[in-house]
Short mmCIF file of C-alpha atoms in Angstrom, two decimals:
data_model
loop_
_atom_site.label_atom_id
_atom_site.label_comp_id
_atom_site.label_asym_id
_atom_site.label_seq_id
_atom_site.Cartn_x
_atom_site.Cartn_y
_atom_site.Cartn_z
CA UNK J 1 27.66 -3.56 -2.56
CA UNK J 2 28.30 -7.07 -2.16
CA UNK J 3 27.28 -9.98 -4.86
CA UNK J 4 24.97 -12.42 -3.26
CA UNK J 5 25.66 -15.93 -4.09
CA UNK J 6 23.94 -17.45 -7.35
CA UNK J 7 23.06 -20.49 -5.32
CA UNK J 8 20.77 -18.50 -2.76
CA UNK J 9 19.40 -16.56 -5.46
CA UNK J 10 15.76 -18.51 -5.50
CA UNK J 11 15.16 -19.05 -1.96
CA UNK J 12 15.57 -15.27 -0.89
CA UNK J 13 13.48 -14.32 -3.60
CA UNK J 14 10.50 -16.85 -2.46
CA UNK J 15 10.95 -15.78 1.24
CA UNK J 16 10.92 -12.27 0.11
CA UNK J 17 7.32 -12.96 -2.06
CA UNK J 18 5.41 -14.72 1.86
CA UNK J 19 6.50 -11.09 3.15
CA UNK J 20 4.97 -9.18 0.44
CA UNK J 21 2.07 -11.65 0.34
CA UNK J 22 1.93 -10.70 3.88
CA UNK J 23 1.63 -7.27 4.17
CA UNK J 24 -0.29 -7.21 0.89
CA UNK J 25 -3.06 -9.07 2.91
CA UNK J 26 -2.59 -6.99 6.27
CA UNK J 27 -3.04 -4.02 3.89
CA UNK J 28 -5.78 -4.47 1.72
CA UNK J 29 -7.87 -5.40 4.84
CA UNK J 30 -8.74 -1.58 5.13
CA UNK J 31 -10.47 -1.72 2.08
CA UNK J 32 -12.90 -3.91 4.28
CA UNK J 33 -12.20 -2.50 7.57
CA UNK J 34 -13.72 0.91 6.05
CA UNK J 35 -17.73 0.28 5.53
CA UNK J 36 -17.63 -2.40 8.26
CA UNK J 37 -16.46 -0.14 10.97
CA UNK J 38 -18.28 3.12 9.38
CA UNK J 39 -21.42 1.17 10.42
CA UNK J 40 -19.84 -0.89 13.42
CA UNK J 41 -18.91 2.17 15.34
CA UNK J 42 -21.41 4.89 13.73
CA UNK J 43 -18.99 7.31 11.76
CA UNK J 44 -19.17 9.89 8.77
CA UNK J 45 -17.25 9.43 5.49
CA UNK J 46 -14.21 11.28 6.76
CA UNK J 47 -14.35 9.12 10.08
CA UNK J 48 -13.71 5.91 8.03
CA UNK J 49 -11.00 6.85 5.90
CA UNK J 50 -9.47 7.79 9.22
CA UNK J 51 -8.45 3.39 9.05
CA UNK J 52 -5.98 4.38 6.46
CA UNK J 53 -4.56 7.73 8.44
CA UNK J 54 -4.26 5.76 11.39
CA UNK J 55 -2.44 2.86 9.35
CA UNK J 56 -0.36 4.70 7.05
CA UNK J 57 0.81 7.13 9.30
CA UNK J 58 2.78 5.27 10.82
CA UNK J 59 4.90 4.55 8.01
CA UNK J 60 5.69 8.86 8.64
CA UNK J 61 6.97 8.36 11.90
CA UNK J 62 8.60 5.05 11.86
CA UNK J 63 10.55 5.86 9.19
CA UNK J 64 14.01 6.85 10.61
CA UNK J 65 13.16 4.34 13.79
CA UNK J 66 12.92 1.76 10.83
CA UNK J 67 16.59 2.91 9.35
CA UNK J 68 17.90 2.42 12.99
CA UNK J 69 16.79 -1.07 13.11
CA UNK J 70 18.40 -2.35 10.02
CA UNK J 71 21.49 -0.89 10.78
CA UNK J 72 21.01 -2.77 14.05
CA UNK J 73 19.67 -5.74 13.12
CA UNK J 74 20.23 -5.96 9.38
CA UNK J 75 17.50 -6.93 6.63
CA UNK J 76 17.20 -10.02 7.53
CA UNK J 77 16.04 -9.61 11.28
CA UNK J 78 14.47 -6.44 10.13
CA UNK J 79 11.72 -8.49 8.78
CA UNK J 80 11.19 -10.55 11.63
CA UNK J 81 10.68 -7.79 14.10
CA UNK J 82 8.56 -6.33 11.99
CA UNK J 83 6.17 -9.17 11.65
CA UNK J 84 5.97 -8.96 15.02
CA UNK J 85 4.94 -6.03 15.92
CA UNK J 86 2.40 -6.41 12.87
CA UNK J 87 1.15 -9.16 15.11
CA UNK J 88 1.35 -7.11 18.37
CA UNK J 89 -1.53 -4.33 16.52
CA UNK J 90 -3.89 -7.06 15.41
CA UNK J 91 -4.17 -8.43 18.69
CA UNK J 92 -5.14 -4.95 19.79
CA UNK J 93 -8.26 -5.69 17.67
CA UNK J 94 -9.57 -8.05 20.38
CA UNK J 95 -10.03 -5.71 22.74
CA UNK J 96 -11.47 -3.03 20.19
CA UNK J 97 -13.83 -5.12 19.35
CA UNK J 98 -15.07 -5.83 22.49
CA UNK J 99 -15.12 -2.57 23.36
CA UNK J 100 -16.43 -1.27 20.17
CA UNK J 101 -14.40 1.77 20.28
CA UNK J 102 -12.88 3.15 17.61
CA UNK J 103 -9.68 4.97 18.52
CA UNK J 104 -8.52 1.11 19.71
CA UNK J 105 -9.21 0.03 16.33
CA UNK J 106 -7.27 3.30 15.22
CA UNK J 107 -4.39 2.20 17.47
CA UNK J 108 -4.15 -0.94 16.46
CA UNK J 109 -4.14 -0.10 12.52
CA UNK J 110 -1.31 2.38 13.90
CA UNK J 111 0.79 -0.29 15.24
CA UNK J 112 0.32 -2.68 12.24
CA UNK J 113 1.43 0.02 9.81
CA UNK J 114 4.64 0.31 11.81
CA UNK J 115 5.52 -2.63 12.12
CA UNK J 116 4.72 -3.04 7.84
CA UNK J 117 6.91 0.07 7.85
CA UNK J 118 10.01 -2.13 9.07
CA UNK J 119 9.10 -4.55 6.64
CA UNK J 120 8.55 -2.45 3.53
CA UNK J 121 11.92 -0.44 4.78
CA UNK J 122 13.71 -4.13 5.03
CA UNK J 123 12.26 -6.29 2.26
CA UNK J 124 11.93 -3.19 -0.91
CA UNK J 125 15.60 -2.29 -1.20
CA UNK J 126 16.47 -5.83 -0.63
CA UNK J 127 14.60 -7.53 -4.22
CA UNK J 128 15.75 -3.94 -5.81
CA UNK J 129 19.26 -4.76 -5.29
CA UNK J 130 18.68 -8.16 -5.35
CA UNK J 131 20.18 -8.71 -9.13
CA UNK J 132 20.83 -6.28 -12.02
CA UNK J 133 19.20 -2.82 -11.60
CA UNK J 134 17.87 -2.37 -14.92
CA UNK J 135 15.16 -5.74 -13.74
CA UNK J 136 14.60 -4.45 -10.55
CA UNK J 137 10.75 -3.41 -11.97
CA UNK J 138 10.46 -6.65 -12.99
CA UNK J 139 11.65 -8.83 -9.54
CA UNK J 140 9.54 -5.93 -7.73
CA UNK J 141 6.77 -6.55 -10.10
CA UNK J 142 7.07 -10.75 -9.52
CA UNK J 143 6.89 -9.50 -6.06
CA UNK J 144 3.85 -7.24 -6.33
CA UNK J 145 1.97 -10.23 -7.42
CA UNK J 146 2.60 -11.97 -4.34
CA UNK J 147 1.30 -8.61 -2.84
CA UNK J 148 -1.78 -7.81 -4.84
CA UNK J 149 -2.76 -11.55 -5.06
CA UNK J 150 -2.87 -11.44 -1.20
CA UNK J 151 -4.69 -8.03 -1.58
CA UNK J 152 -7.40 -10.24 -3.91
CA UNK J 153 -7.79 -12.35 -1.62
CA UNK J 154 -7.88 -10.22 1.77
CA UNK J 155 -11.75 -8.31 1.41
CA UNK J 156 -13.02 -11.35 0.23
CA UNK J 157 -11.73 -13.60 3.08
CA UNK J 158 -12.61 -10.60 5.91
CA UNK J 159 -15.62 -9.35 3.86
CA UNK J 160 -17.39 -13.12 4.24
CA UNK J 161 -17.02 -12.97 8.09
CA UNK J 162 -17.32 -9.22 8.85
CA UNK J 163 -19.75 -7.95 6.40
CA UNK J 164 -21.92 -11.39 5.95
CA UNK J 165 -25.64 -10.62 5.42
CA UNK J 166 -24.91 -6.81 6.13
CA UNK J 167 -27.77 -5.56 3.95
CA UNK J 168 -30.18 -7.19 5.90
CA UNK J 169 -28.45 -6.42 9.34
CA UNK J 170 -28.58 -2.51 7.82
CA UNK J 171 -32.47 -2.94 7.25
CA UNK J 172 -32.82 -4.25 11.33
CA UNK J 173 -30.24 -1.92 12.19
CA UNK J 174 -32.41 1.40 10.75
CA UNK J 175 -35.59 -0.08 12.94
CA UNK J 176 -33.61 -0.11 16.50
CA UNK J 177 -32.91 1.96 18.83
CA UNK J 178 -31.61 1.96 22.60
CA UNK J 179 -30.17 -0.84 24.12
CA UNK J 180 -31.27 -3.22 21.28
CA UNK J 181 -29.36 -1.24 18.56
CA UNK J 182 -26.22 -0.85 20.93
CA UNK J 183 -26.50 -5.21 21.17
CA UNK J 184 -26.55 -5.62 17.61
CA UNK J 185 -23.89 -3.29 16.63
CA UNK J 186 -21.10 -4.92 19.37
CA UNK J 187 -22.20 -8.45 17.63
CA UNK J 188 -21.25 -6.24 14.47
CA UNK J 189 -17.74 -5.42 16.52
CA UNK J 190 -17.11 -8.82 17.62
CA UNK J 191 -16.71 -10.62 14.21
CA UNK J 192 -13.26 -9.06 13.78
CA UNK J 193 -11.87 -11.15 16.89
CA UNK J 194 -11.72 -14.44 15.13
CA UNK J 195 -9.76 -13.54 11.73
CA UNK J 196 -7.13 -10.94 13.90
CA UNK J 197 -6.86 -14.09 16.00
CA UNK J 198 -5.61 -15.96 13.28
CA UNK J 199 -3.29 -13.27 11.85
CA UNK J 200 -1.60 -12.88 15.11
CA UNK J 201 -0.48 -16.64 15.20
CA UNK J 202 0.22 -16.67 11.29
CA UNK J 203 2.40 -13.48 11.94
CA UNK J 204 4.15 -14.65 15.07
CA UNK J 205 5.13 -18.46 13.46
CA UNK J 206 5.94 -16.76 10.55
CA UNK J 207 8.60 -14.43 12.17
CA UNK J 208 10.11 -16.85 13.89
CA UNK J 209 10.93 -18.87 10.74
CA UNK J 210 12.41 -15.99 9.16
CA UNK J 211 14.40 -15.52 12.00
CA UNK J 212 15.85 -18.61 11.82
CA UNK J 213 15.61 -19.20 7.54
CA UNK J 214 18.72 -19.04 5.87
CA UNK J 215 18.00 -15.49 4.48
CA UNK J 216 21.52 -13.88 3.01
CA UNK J 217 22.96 -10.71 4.73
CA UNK J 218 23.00 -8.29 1.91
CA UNK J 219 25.62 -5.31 2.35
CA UNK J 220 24.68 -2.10 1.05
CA UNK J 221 27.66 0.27 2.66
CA UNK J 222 30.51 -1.00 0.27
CA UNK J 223 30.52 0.71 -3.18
CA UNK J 224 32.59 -0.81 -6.03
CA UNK J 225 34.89 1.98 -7.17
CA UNK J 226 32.85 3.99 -9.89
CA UNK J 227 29.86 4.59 -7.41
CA UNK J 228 32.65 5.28 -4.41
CA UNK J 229 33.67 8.08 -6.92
CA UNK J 230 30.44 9.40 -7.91
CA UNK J 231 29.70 9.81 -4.00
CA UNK J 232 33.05 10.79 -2.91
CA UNK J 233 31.57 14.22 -2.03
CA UNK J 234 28.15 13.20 -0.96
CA UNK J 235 27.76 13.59 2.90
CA UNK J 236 23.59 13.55 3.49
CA UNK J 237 20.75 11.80 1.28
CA UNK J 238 19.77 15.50 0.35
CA UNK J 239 22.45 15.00 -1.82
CA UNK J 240 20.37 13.34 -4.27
CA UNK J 241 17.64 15.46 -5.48
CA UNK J 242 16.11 12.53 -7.73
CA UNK J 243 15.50 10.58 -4.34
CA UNK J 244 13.50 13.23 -2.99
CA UNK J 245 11.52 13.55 -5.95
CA UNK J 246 11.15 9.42 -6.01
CA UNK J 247 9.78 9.90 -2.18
CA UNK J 248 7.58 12.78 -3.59
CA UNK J 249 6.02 11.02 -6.06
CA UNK J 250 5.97 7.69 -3.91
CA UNK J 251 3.58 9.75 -1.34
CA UNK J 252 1.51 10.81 -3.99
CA UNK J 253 1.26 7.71 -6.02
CA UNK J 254 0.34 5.46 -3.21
CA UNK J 255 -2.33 7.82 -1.84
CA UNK J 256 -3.93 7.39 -5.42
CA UNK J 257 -3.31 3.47 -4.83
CA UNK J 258 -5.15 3.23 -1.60
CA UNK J 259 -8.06 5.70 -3.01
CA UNK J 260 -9.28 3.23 -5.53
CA UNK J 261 -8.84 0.41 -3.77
CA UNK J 262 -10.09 1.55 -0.41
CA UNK J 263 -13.15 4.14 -2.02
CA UNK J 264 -14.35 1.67 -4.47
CA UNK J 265 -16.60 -0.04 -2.24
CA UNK J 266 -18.06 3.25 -0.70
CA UNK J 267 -18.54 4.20 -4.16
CA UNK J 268 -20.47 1.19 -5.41
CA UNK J 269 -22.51 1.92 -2.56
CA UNK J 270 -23.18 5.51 -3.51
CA UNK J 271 -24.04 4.54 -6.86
CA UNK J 272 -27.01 1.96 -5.10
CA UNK J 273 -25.48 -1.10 -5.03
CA UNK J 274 -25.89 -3.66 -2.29
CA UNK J 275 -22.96 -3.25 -0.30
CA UNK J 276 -23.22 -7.44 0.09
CA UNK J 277 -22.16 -7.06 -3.96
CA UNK J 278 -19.98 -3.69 -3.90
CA UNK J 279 -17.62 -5.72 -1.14
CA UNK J 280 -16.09 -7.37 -4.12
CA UNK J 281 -15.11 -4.44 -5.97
CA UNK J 282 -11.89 -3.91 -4.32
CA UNK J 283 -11.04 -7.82 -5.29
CA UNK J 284 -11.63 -5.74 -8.83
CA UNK J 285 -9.28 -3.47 -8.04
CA UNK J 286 -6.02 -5.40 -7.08
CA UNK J 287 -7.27 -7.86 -9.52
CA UNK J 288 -6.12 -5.19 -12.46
CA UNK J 289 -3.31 -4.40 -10.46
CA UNK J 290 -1.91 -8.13 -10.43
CA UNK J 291 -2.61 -8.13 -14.60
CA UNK J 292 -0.10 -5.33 -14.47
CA UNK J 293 2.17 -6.56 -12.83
CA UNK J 294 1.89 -10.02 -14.74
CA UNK J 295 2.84 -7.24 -17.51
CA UNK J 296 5.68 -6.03 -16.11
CA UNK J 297 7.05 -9.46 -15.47
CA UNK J 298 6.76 -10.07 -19.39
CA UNK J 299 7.99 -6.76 -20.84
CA UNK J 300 9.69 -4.83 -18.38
CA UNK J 301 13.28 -4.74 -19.53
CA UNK J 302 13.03 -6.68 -22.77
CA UNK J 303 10.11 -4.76 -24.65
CA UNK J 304 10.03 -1.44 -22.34
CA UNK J 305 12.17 0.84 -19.54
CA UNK J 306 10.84 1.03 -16.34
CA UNK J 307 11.16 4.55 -16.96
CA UNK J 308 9.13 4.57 -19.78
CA UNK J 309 6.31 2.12 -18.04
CA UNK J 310 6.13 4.48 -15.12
CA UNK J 311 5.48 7.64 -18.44
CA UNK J 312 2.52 5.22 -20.00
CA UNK J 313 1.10 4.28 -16.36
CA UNK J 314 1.08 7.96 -15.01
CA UNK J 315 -0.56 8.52 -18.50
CA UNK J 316 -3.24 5.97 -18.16
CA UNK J 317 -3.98 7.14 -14.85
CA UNK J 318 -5.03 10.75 -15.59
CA UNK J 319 -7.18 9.12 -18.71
CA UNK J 320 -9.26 6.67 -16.66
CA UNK J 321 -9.52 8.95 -13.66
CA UNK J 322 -10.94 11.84 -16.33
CA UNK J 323 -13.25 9.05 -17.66
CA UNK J 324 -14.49 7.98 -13.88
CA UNK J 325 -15.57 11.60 -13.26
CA UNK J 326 -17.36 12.40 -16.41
CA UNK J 327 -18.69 8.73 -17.16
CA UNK J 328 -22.38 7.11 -16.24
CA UNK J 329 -22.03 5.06 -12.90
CA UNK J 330 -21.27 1.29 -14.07
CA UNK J 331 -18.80 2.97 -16.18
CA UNK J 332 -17.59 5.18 -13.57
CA UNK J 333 -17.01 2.37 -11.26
CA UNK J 334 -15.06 0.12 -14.13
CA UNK J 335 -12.59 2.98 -14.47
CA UNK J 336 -11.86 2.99 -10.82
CA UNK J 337 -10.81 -0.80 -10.68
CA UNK J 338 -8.57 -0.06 -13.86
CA UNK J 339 -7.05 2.41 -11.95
CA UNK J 340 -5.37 -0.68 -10.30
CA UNK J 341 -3.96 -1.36 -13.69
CA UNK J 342 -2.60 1.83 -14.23
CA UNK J 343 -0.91 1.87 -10.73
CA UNK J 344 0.60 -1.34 -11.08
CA UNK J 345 4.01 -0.40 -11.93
CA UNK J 346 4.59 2.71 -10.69
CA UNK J 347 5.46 1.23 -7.29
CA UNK J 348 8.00 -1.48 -9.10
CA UNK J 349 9.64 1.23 -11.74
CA UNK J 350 9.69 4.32 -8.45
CA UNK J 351 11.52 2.16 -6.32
CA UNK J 352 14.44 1.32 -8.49
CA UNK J 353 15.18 4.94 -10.28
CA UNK J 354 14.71 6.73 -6.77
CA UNK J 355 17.37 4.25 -5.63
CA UNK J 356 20.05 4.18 -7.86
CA UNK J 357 23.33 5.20 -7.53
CA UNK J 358 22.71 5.59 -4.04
CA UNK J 359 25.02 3.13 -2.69
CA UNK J 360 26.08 3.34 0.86
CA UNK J 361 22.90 5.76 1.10
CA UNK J 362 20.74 2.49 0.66
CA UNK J 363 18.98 2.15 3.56
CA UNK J 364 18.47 5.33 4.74
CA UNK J 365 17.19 6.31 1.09
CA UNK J 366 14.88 3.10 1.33
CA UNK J 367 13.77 4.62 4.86
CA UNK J 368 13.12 8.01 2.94
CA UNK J 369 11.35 6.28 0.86
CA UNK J 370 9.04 3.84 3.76
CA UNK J 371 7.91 7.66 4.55
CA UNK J 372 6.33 8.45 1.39
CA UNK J 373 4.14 5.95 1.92
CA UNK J 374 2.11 7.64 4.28
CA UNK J 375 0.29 9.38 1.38
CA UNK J 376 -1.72 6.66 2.12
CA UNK J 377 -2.86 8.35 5.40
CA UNK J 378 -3.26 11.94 3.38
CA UNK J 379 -5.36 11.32 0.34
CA UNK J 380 -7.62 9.14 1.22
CA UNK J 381 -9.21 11.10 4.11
CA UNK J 382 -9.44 14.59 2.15
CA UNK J 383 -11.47 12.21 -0.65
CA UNK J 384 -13.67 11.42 2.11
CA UNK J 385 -13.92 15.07 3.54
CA UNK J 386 -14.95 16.38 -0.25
CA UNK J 387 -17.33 13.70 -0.90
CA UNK J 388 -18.98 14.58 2.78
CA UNK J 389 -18.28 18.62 2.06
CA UNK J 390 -19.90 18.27 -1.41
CA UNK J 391 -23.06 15.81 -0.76
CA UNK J 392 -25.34 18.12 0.34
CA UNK J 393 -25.31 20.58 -2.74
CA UNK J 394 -23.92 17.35 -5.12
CA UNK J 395 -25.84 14.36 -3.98
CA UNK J 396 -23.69 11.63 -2.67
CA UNK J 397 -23.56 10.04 -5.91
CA UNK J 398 -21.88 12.84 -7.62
CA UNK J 399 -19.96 13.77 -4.77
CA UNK J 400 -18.18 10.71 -4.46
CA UNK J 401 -17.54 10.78 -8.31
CA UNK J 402 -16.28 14.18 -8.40
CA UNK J 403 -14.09 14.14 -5.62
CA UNK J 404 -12.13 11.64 -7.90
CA UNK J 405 -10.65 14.92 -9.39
CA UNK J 406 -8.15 14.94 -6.51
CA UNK J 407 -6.17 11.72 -8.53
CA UNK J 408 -5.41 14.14 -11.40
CA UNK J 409 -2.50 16.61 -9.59
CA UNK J 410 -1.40 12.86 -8.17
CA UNK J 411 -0.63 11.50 -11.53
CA UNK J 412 0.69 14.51 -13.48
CA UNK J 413 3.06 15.16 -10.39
CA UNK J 414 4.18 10.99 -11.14
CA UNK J 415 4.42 11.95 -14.50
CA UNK J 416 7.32 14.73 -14.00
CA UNK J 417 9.15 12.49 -12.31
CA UNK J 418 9.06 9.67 -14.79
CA UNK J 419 9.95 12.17 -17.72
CA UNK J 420 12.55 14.99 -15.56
CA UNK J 421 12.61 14.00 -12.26
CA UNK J 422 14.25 11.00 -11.92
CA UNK J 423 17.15 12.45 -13.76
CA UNK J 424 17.91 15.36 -11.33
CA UNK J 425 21.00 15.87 -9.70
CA UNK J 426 22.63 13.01 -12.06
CA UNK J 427 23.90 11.86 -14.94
CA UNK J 428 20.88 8.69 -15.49
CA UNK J 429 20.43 5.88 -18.36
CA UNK J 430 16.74 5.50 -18.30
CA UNK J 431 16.77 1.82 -16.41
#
């Protein structure tokens, strides 16, 4: 692949970090999108989590659409289109929320996680290959910062609008019926319209100045000679089982992602706490996530492998998660946020070893990889369907803090692929 020039070295990489603070913010939304629209629109536990089917889903079945368009319109314009059509599903939210129904909001979530797909398919394999491989974890995790900070920041900012005094509004709420319950709920609806409002016009300006930044073209179809050689015989991206595997464990490590951020505040709730308090637990959550990352940044190559930080995170994450089911509730619910720690840098060290030596594969392996996301629109819902299949016999505070047992095949199967997986179908130094 080509060298970009030393000169526009900083500037891509800060252009880069807006778009991951971007769909960081777009994305940790659902975290608040869940309760609020669980009592907005009137749904069971498996209902809500349908937010992050409907979103990540997308991110399925835009994947090859997503490989067409960089080859089309490179990385650079790849991120611009994307941002718009990010914008063109939040504006959906207008009339959703005057509507108050729910498979709008659904469609609109759809549409935003395609147009993220574009994104993530664009930006990813452009800060991986963006400088030496072996620091790839570590501009990924600089960039995950950027991400999670946005994903700090994102319940709080929609949680203070959307979920304001909901307590109390639950208390009048319970007391209605009729017409007067069907009023209060669509002023419920309505509070989304101002905030999507504003993230269509940050979205659309925002696009057009990447559109016409001074982003460098990166070309990822010309291998020097040793990778030419080591692909010489490779005709399909099924040539290269360690990219499956990556994808593999990408769908199953960001379904764990989005299950402690986007469960956490359901499970405060379970476990009695006002839900005016329990909004701020996913803040928690990416909170430990960005500590990771600021990790990463400091000892990912020098002190530690990304290889090896992807062994001790998988590691961590079957501890806590055994802890979260077997611990009292406060407890409990502290393991959950430091599962945001322990997920930190998988996403930073998958990228990079499901990636390399992939060469003129590039962006149709990043494209393979855009798809694993959508373990995001898996997990999540079948957490919701045991907590609501279990609550009955359970209680929903133990049913929401047993169904946690579903992270443990997640991380173990993460864990194979930082220890064998990664390695298959190659000759690998652990980067």
């Amino acid at each position: 692949m080509s060298d970009t020039p030393k000169k526009s070295g900083l500037n891509p990489i800060i252009i880069i970090g807006i778009l991951f603070f971007v769909f960081g913010f777009v994305t940790w939304l659902n975290g608040t999108l869940i309760p609020y629209l669980k009592i907005a629109c009137q749904l069971n536990n498996f209902e809500s989590y349908l937010v992050a089917s409907a979103f990540y889903i997308a991110y399925l079945l835009m994947a090859k659409p997503s490989a067409w368009l960089l080859k089309v319109f490179g990385f650079k314009n790849g991120m611009a289109v994307g941002l718009i059509i990010i914008a063109a599903g939040a504006l959906i939210f207008v009339p959703a929320a005057l509507t108050r129904i729910y498979s709008i909001f659904l469609l609109g979530l759809f549409i935003q996680g395609s147009g993220l797909a574009v994104l993530q398919s664009a930006s990813n394999p452009y800060i991986t290959i963006l400088g030496p491989p072996e620091s790839a974890a570590k501009r990924i995790s600089i960039m995950g910062i950027f991400n999670k900070f946005a994903g700090v920041l994102a319940p709080i900012a929609l949680g203070s609008v959307v979920l304001s005094n909901i307590d109390s509004f639950n208390a009048k709420l319970a007391t209605l019926s009729g017409a007067e319950k069907i009023a209060q709920l669509n002023e419920l609806a309505s509070r989304v319209i101002v905030p999507y409002a504003l993230i269509v016009i940050v979205l659309v300006i925002l696009g057009i100045l990447i559109y016409f930044s001074g982003l460098p073209e990166i070309d990822t179809d010309l291998e020097d000679e040793t990778l030419a050689a080591a692909n010489s015989a490779k005709t399909s991206i099924f040539n290269f089982p360690h990219l499956i595997i990556g994808v593999i464990a990408l769908f199953f490590y960001v379904g764990a992602e989005v299950i402690a951020g986007d469960s956490i505040i359901s499970y405060g709730v379970a476990h009695h706490m006002p839900l005016s308090q329990a909004r701020y637990l996913a803040s928690c959550t990416l909170g430990f996530m960005v500590i990771g990352y600021i990790a990463g940044i400091v000892f990912i190559p020098k002190y530690i492998s990304q290889q090896k930080a992807l062994v001790c995170s998988a590691i961590l994450g079957v501890l806590l998660t055994i802890v979260a089911v077997l611990a009292p509730k406060y407890v409990s619910i502290a393991c959950i946020a430091l599962l945001g720690l322990a997920n930190s840098l998988m996403w930073p060290a998958i990228w990079p070893l499901a990636l390399s030596g992939l060469g003129r594969f590039t962006k149709i392996g990043s494209s393979f990889l855009v798809m694993g996301i959508a373990g995001a629109a898996v997990f999540p819902p079948l957490y919701g369907l045991l907590v609501d299949a279990t609550k009955t016999s359970q209680g929903p505070e133990m049913a929401a803090q047993t169904s946690y047992w579903i992270l443990i095949p997640i991380y173990l199967f993460i864990l194979y692929f930082a220890t064998i997986g990664y390695k298959k179908g190659k000759h690998v130094i652990a980067v």
